[in-house]
Amino acid sequence: MGLRPADPRLITWTDSRGGVCGAMDRPGFTASLVAGGVAGVAVDLILFPLDTIKTRLQSPQGFNKAGGFHGIYAGVPSAAIGSFPNAAAFFITYEYVKWFLHTDSSSYLMPVKHMLAASAGEVVACLIRVPSEVVKQRAQVSASSRTFHIFSNILYTEGVQGLYRGYKSTVLREIPFSLVQFPLWESLKALWSWRQDHVVDCWQSAVCGAFAGGFAAAVTTPLDVAKTRIMLAKAGSSTASGNVLSALHGVWRTHGLSGLFAGVFPRMAAISLGGFIFLGAYEQTRSLLLEVGRERP
């Protein structure tokens, strides 16, 4: 989602005392896993209507035929089931890779470390996210069908590989997202710190993250459109083969530039707004778990 729907990638930032909010000296894997999962569920459920609108705007049959504003919670069971393990998988990978690639906090390589960690997290998380996303998006454009019926129909007609249709396009969307988002996020934080003559607070970092995430969401929307078209394509069609360039060319040929950026505004809104929810839920949950862990004898 994924500020994916609030982005799990914005989990390390510096506070006004020079400490690091949400960062770990050593991987608190259990805390990261549970906190990431809770944050992921919170974001996906709260912002689900925006995601449905975005999917319907990007669908081949058009917004109205895909359901319009009717049944905007269609597919929510798939999102609810997949959110926790998806976000948890991202966080556990993200935190481990950051720890594994440990560098001095003042190093110019720090943004590179974050981008590598986020990219690794996406590759792993997509193993869980993509099946959930395929079922969810098909339910969103056919609100009359039950989520379990869609899931069983995919398995019956396409097998397990049908659940992973769009895996490559999803990864190809998320990695460029990280490459745009992280340098911009770091630059905005540095600029804000320079303007106020002290390191940004946690909430200020979240604001920078929301702007960076919204911008990254906008410029990667064509890749999101391609991913949606591939997941919703009829089995056996050329689009269903998963070729991202072919999907993009098909959208350009039939709908032009507006088609490539279909759903850009709800996508930007979901990712920007989701950042505040995700960051808040992740940090609060993780801090609570670590505090409980310290109190144990």
CSV table of C-alpha atoms in Angstrom, one decimal:
chain,number,residue,atom,x,y,z
A,1,MET,CA,0.0,0.0,0.0
A,2,GLY,CA,2.9,0.0,-0.1
A,3,LEU,CA,3.5,5.6,3.2
A,4,ARG,CA,2.0,2.9,1.6
A,5,PRO,CA,-1.0,3.3,2.1
A,6,ALA,CA,1.2,4.6,4.7
A,7,ASP,CA,4.6,3.8,4.1
A,8,PRO,CA,6.3,1.3,6.3
A,9,ARG,CA,9.5,2.7,4.9
A,10,LEU,CA,9.5,5.9,6.9
A,11,ILE,CA,10.3,4.3,10.2
A,12,THR,CA,13.6,5.8,11.2
A,13,TRP,CA,13.9,9.5,11.8
A,14,THR,CA,15.8,11.8,14.2
A,15,ASP,CA,14.2,13.7,17.1
A,16,SER,CA,15.1,17.1,18.5
A,17,ARG,CA,17.4,15.6,21.1
A,18,GLY,CA,19.6,14.0,18.5
A,19,GLY,CA,18.2,10.6,19.2
A,20,VAL,CA,16.6,8.4,16.7
A,21,CYS,CA,12.9,7.8,16.8
A,22,GLY,CA,12.0,4.3,15.7
A,23,ALA,CA,15.6,3.2,15.1
A,24,MET,CA,17.2,0.2,16.8
A,25,ASP,CA,20.7,-0.3,18.0
A,26,ARG,CA,20.1,-4.0,17.4
A,27,PRO,CA,17.2,-5.6,15.7
A,28,GLY,CA,14.1,-5.7,18.0
A,29,PHE,CA,12.7,-8.2,15.5
A,30,THR,CA,9.6,-9.2,17.5
A,31,ALA,CA,8.6,-5.6,18.3
A,32,SER,CA,9.2,-4.5,14.7
A,33,LEU,CA,7.2,-7.5,13.4
A,34,VAL,CA,4.2,-6.9,15.6
A,35,ALA,CA,4.3,-3.1,15.3
A,36,GLY,CA,4.6,-3.2,11.6
A,37,GLY,CA,1.7,-5.6,11.3
A,38,VAL,CA,-0.6,-3.5,13.6
A,39,ALA,CA,0.3,-0.3,11.6
A,40,GLY,CA,-0.3,-2.1,8.3
A,41,VAL,CA,-3.8,-3.3,9.3
A,42,ALA,CA,-4.7,0.2,10.7
A,43,VAL,CA,-3.7,1.9,7.5
A,44,ASP,CA,-5.2,-0.5,5.0
A,45,LEU,CA,-8.6,-0.6,6.8
A,46,ILE,CA,-8.9,3.1,7.4
A,47,LEU,CA,-7.9,4.1,3.9
A,48,PHE,CA,-9.5,1.2,2.0
A,49,PRO,CA,-12.2,3.3,0.3
A,50,LEU,CA,-9.5,5.5,-1.3
A,51,ASP,CA,-7.8,2.4,-2.6
A,52,THR,CA,-11.0,1.0,-4.0
A,53,ILE,CA,-11.7,4.3,-5.9
A,54,LYS,CA,-8.1,4.3,-7.2
A,55,THR,CA,-8.5,0.7,-8.5
A,56,ARG,CA,-11.8,1.4,-10.2
A,57,LEU,CA,-10.4,4.5,-11.9
A,58,GLN,CA,-7.5,2.3,-13.2
A,59,SER,CA,-9.6,-0.7,-14.3
A,60,PRO,CA,-10.1,-1.5,-18.0
A,61,GLN,CA,-13.9,-1.2,-17.8
A,62,GLY,CA,-13.9,2.3,-16.3
A,63,PHE,CA,-14.9,3.7,-13.0
A,64,ASN,CA,-18.7,3.4,-13.3
A,65,LYS,CA,-18.8,-0.1,-14.7
A,66,ALA,CA,-16.3,-1.2,-12.1
A,67,GLY,CA,-18.7,-0.2,-9.3
A,68,GLY,CA,-18.3,3.6,-9.0
A,69,PHE,CA,-18.9,4.6,-5.4
A,70,HIS,CA,-20.9,1.5,-4.6
A,71,GLY,CA,-19.5,-1.1,-2.3
A,72,ILE,CA,-16.3,0.7,-1.6
A,73,TYR,CA,-15.4,-1.9,1.0
A,74,ALA,CA,-15.6,-4.8,-1.4
A,75,GLY,CA,-12.4,-6.9,-1.0
A,76,VAL,CA,-11.7,-5.7,2.5
A,77,PRO,CA,-11.4,-9.3,3.9
A,78,SER,CA,-8.5,-10.0,1.6
A,79,ALA,CA,-6.8,-6.7,2.7
A,80,ALA,CA,-7.5,-7.5,6.4
A,81,ILE,CA,-6.0,-11.0,6.2
A,82,GLY,CA,-3.0,-9.9,4.2
A,83,SER,CA,-2.1,-6.6,5.9
A,84,PHE,CA,-0.5,-7.9,9.1
A,85,PRO,CA,1.9,-10.5,7.6
A,86,ASN,CA,2.6,-8.2,4.6
A,87,ALA,CA,3.6,-5.2,6.8
A,88,ALA,CA,5.4,-7.5,9.3
A,89,ALA,CA,7.4,-9.1,6.5
A,90,PHE,CA,8.5,-5.7,5.2
A,91,PHE,CA,9.5,-4.4,8.6
A,92,ILE,CA,11.4,-7.5,9.7
A,93,THR,CA,13.4,-7.4,6.5
A,94,TYR,CA,13.9,-3.7,6.5
A,95,GLU,CA,15.2,-3.6,10.0
A,96,TYR,CA,17.4,-6.6,9.5
A,97,VAL,CA,19.0,-5.2,6.4
A,98,LYS,CA,19.6,-1.9,8.0
A,99,TRP,CA,21.3,-3.6,10.9
A,100,PHE,CA,23.3,-5.8,8.6
A,101,LEU,CA,24.4,-2.8,6.5
A,102,HIS,CA,25.2,-0.8,9.7
A,103,THR,CA,27.0,2.5,8.9
A,104,ASP,CA,27.8,5.6,10.9
A,105,SER,CA,24.7,7.8,11.1
A,106,SER,CA,26.6,10.8,9.7
A,107,SER,CA,27.7,8.8,6.6
A,108,TYR,CA,26.6,9.9,3.2
A,109,LEU,CA,25.8,6.3,2.5
A,110,MET,CA,22.9,6.3,5.0
A,111,PRO,CA,20.3,7.1,2.3
A,112,VAL,CA,21.7,4.3,0.2
A,113,LYS,CA,21.4,1.9,3.1
A,114,HIS,CA,17.8,2.9,3.6
A,115,MET,CA,17.0,2.5,-0.1
A,116,LEU,CA,18.6,-1.0,-0.2
A,117,ALA,CA,16.8,-2.0,3.0
A,118,ALA,CA,13.4,-0.8,1.6
A,119,SER,CA,14.0,-2.5,-1.7
A,120,ALA,CA,14.8,-5.8,0.0
A,121,GLY,CA,11.8,-5.4,2.2
A,122,GLU,CA,9.5,-4.9,-0.8
A,123,VAL,CA,10.8,-8.0,-2.6
A,124,VAL,CA,10.0,-10.2,0.5
A,125,ALA,CA,6.7,-8.4,1.4
A,126,CYS,CA,5.4,-8.8,-2.1
A,127,LEU,CA,5.5,-12.6,-1.7
A,128,ILE,CA,2.6,-12.0,0.7
A,129,ARG,CA,1.1,-8.8,-0.7
A,130,VAL,CA,0.6,-9.9,-4.3
A,131,PRO,CA,-1.8,-12.8,-3.7
A,132,SER,CA,-3.8,-10.5,-1.3
A,133,GLU,CA,-3.7,-7.7,-3.8
A,134,VAL,CA,-4.9,-9.8,-6.7
A,135,VAL,CA,-7.9,-11.1,-4.8
A,136,LYS,CA,-8.6,-7.6,-3.3
A,137,GLN,CA,-8.5,-5.8,-6.7
A,138,ARG,CA,-10.7,-8.3,-8.4
A,139,ALA,CA,-13.2,-8.0,-5.6
A,140,GLN,CA,-13.1,-4.2,-5.8
A,141,VAL,CA,-14.2,-4.2,-9.5
A,142,SER,CA,-16.8,-6.9,-9.0
A,143,ALA,CA,-18.4,-5.9,-5.7
A,144,SER,CA,-21.2,-8.5,-6.1
A,145,SER,CA,-18.7,-11.4,-5.8
A,146,ARG,CA,-17.5,-12.7,-2.4
A,147,THR,CA,-13.8,-12.6,-1.6
A,148,PHE,CA,-13.6,-16.3,-1.0
A,149,HIS,CA,-15.4,-17.1,-4.2
A,150,ILE,CA,-12.9,-15.0,-6.1
A,151,PHE,CA,-10.0,-16.6,-4.3
A,152,SER,CA,-11.2,-20.2,-5.0
A,153,ASN,CA,-12.0,-19.3,-8.7
A,154,ILE,CA,-8.4,-18.0,-9.2
A,155,LEU,CA,-7.0,-21.2,-7.8
A,156,TYR,CA,-9.4,-23.4,-9.9
A,157,THR,CA,-8.8,-21.5,-13.2
A,158,GLU,CA,-5.2,-20.3,-13.0
A,159,GLY,CA,-3.7,-22.2,-10.1
A,160,VAL,CA,-1.3,-20.8,-7.6
A,161,GLN,CA,0.5,-18.8,-10.3
A,162,GLY,CA,-2.7,-16.9,-10.8
A,163,LEU,CA,-2.4,-15.5,-7.3
A,164,TYR,CA,1.1,-14.2,-8.2
A,165,ARG,CA,0.1,-12.5,-11.4
A,166,GLY,CA,1.6,-9.1,-11.2
A,167,TYR,CA,4.4,-9.9,-8.8
A,168,LYS,CA,7.1,-8.5,-11.1
A,169,SER,CA,5.1,-5.4,-11.9
A,170,THR,CA,4.4,-4.8,-8.2
A,171,VAL,CA,8.1,-5.0,-7.3
A,172,LEU,CA,8.9,-2.8,-10.3
A,173,ARG,CA,6.5,-0.2,-8.9
A,174,GLU,CA,7.8,-0.3,-5.3
A,175,ILE,CA,11.5,-0.1,-5.9
A,176,PRO,CA,11.4,3.0,-8.0
A,177,PHE,CA,9.0,4.4,-5.4
A,178,SER,CA,11.7,3.9,-2.8
A,179,LEU,CA,14.4,5.4,-5.0
A,180,VAL,CA,12.3,8.6,-5.5
A,181,GLN,CA,11.0,8.8,-1.9
A,182,PHE,CA,14.0,8.3,0.2
A,183,PRO,CA,16.4,10.9,-1.3
A,184,LEU,CA,13.6,13.5,-1.3
A,185,TRP,CA,12.6,12.7,2.3
A,186,GLU,CA,16.2,13.0,3.5
A,187,SER,CA,16.6,16.3,1.6
A,188,LEU,CA,13.4,17.8,3.0
A,189,LYS,CA,14.4,16.9,6.5
A,190,ALA,CA,17.9,18.4,6.0
A,191,LEU,CA,16.3,21.6,4.6
A,192,TRP,CA,13.9,21.9,7.5
A,193,SER,CA,16.6,21.3,10.1
A,194,TRP,CA,18.8,24.0,8.4
A,195,ARG,CA,15.9,26.5,8.4
A,196,GLN,CA,15.1,26.0,12.1
A,197,ASP,CA,18.7,25.5,13.2
A,198,HIS,CA,18.1,22.2,14.9
A,199,VAL,CA,17.3,18.6,14.0
A,200,VAL,CA,13.7,17.9,13.0
A,201,ASP,CA,11.2,16.5,15.5
A,202,CYS,CA,9.4,13.2,14.8
A,203,TRP,CA,6.2,14.9,13.6
A,204,GLN,CA,8.2,17.1,11.3
A,205,SER,CA,9.9,14.1,9.8
A,206,ALA,CA,6.4,12.6,9.3
A,207,VAL,CA,5.3,15.7,7.4
A,208,CYS,CA,8.4,15.4,5.2
A,209,GLY,CA,7.7,11.8,4.7
A,210,ALA,CA,4.1,12.5,3.7
A,211,PHE,CA,5.2,15.0,1.0
A,212,ALA,CA,8.0,12.7,-0.2
A,213,GLY,CA,5.6,9.8,-0.3
A,214,GLY,CA,2.9,11.8,-2.2
A,215,PHE,CA,5.4,12.9,-4.8
A,216,ALA,CA,6.8,9.4,-5.2
A,217,ALA,CA,3.2,8.1,-5.5
A,218,ALA,CA,2.5,10.6,-8.3
A,219,VAL,CA,5.5,9.9,-10.5
A,220,THR,CA,5.1,6.1,-10.1
A,221,THR,CA,1.4,6.1,-10.9
A,222,PRO,CA,1.9,4.7,-14.5
A,223,LEU,CA,3.6,1.6,-12.9
A,224,ASP,CA,0.7,1.3,-10.5
A,225,VAL,CA,-1.7,1.4,-13.5
A,226,ALA,CA,0.2,-1.3,-15.3
A,227,LYS,CA,0.2,-3.4,-12.1
A,228,THR,CA,-3.6,-3.0,-11.8
A,229,ARG,CA,-4.2,-3.9,-15.5
A,230,ILE,CA,-2.1,-7.0,-15.3
A,231,MET,CA,-3.8,-8.2,-12.1
A,232,LEU,CA,-7.3,-7.6,-13.6
A,233,ALA,CA,-6.7,-8.9,-17.1
A,234,LYS,CA,-8.5,-12.0,-18.3
A,235,ALA,CA,-6.5,-15.2,-18.0
A,236,GLY,CA,-4.7,-16.0,-21.2
A,237,SER,CA,-4.7,-12.4,-22.5
A,238,SER,CA,-1.6,-10.6,-23.6
A,239,THR,CA,-1.8,-8.2,-20.6
A,240,ALA,CA,-2.1,-11.1,-18.2
A,241,SER,CA,1.3,-12.3,-19.2
A,242,GLY,CA,2.8,-9.7,-16.9
A,243,ASN,CA,4.7,-7.6,-19.4
A,244,VAL,CA,4.8,-4.1,-17.9
A,245,LEU,CA,5.9,-2.3,-21.0
A,246,SER,CA,3.2,-4.0,-23.0
A,247,ALA,CA,0.6,-3.0,-20.4
A,248,LEU,CA,1.8,0.6,-20.4
A,249,HIS,CA,1.7,0.8,-24.2
A,250,GLY,CA,-1.8,-0.6,-24.2
A,251,VAL,CA,-3.0,2.1,-21.8
A,252,TRP,CA,-1.2,4.8,-23.7
A,253,ARG,CA,-2.7,3.7,-27.0
A,254,THR,CA,-6.3,3.6,-25.7
A,255,HIS,CA,-6.4,6.3,-23.1
A,256,GLY,CA,-3.3,8.5,-23.6
A,257,LEU,CA,-1.5,10.3,-20.8
A,258,SER,CA,-4.6,10.6,-18.6
A,259,GLY,CA,-4.9,6.8,-18.7
A,260,LEU,CA,-1.3,6.4,-17.4
A,261,PHE,CA,-2.1,8.6,-14.5
A,262,ALA,CA,-5.6,7.3,-13.7
A,263,GLY,CA,-6.2,7.3,-10.0
A,264,VAL,CA,-3.2,9.6,-9.2
A,265,PHE,CA,-5.1,11.8,-6.7
A,266,PRO,CA,-6.6,9.1,-4.5
A,267,ARG,CA,-3.2,7.3,-4.7
A,268,MET,CA,-1.4,10.4,-3.5
A,269,ALA,CA,-3.9,11.1,-0.8
A,270,ALA,CA,-3.9,7.5,0.5
A,271,ILE,CA,-0.1,7.4,0.6
A,272,SER,CA,0.3,10.8,2.2
A,273,LEU,CA,-2.4,10.5,4.8
A,274,GLY,CA,-1.4,6.9,5.4
A,275,GLY,CA,2.0,8.0,6.5
A,276,PHE,CA,0.7,9.8,9.6
A,277,ILE,CA,-1.4,6.8,10.6
A,278,PHE,CA,1.3,4.3,9.8
A,279,LEU,CA,4.1,6.2,11.6
A,280,GLY,CA,1.9,6.9,14.6
A,281,ALA,CA,0.6,3.3,14.9
A,282,TYR,CA,4.1,1.8,14.3
A,283,GLU,CA,6.0,3.9,16.7
A,284,GLN,CA,3.4,3.7,19.5
A,285,THR,CA,3.0,0.0,19.2
A,286,ARG,CA,6.8,-0.7,19.0
A,287,SER,CA,7.6,1.6,21.9
A,288,LEU,CA,5.0,-0.1,24.0
A,289,LEU,CA,6.3,-3.6,23.2
A,290,LEU,CA,9.9,-2.6,23.9
A,291,GLU,CA,8.9,-0.9,27.2
A,292,VAL,CA,7.1,-4.1,28.2
A,293,GLY,CA,10.1,-6.1,27.3
A,294,ARG,CA,12.4,-4.0,29.4
A,295,GLU,CA,10.1,-4.3,32.4
A,296,ARG,CA,10.3,-8.1,32.4
A,297,PRO,CA,12.8,-9.6,34.8
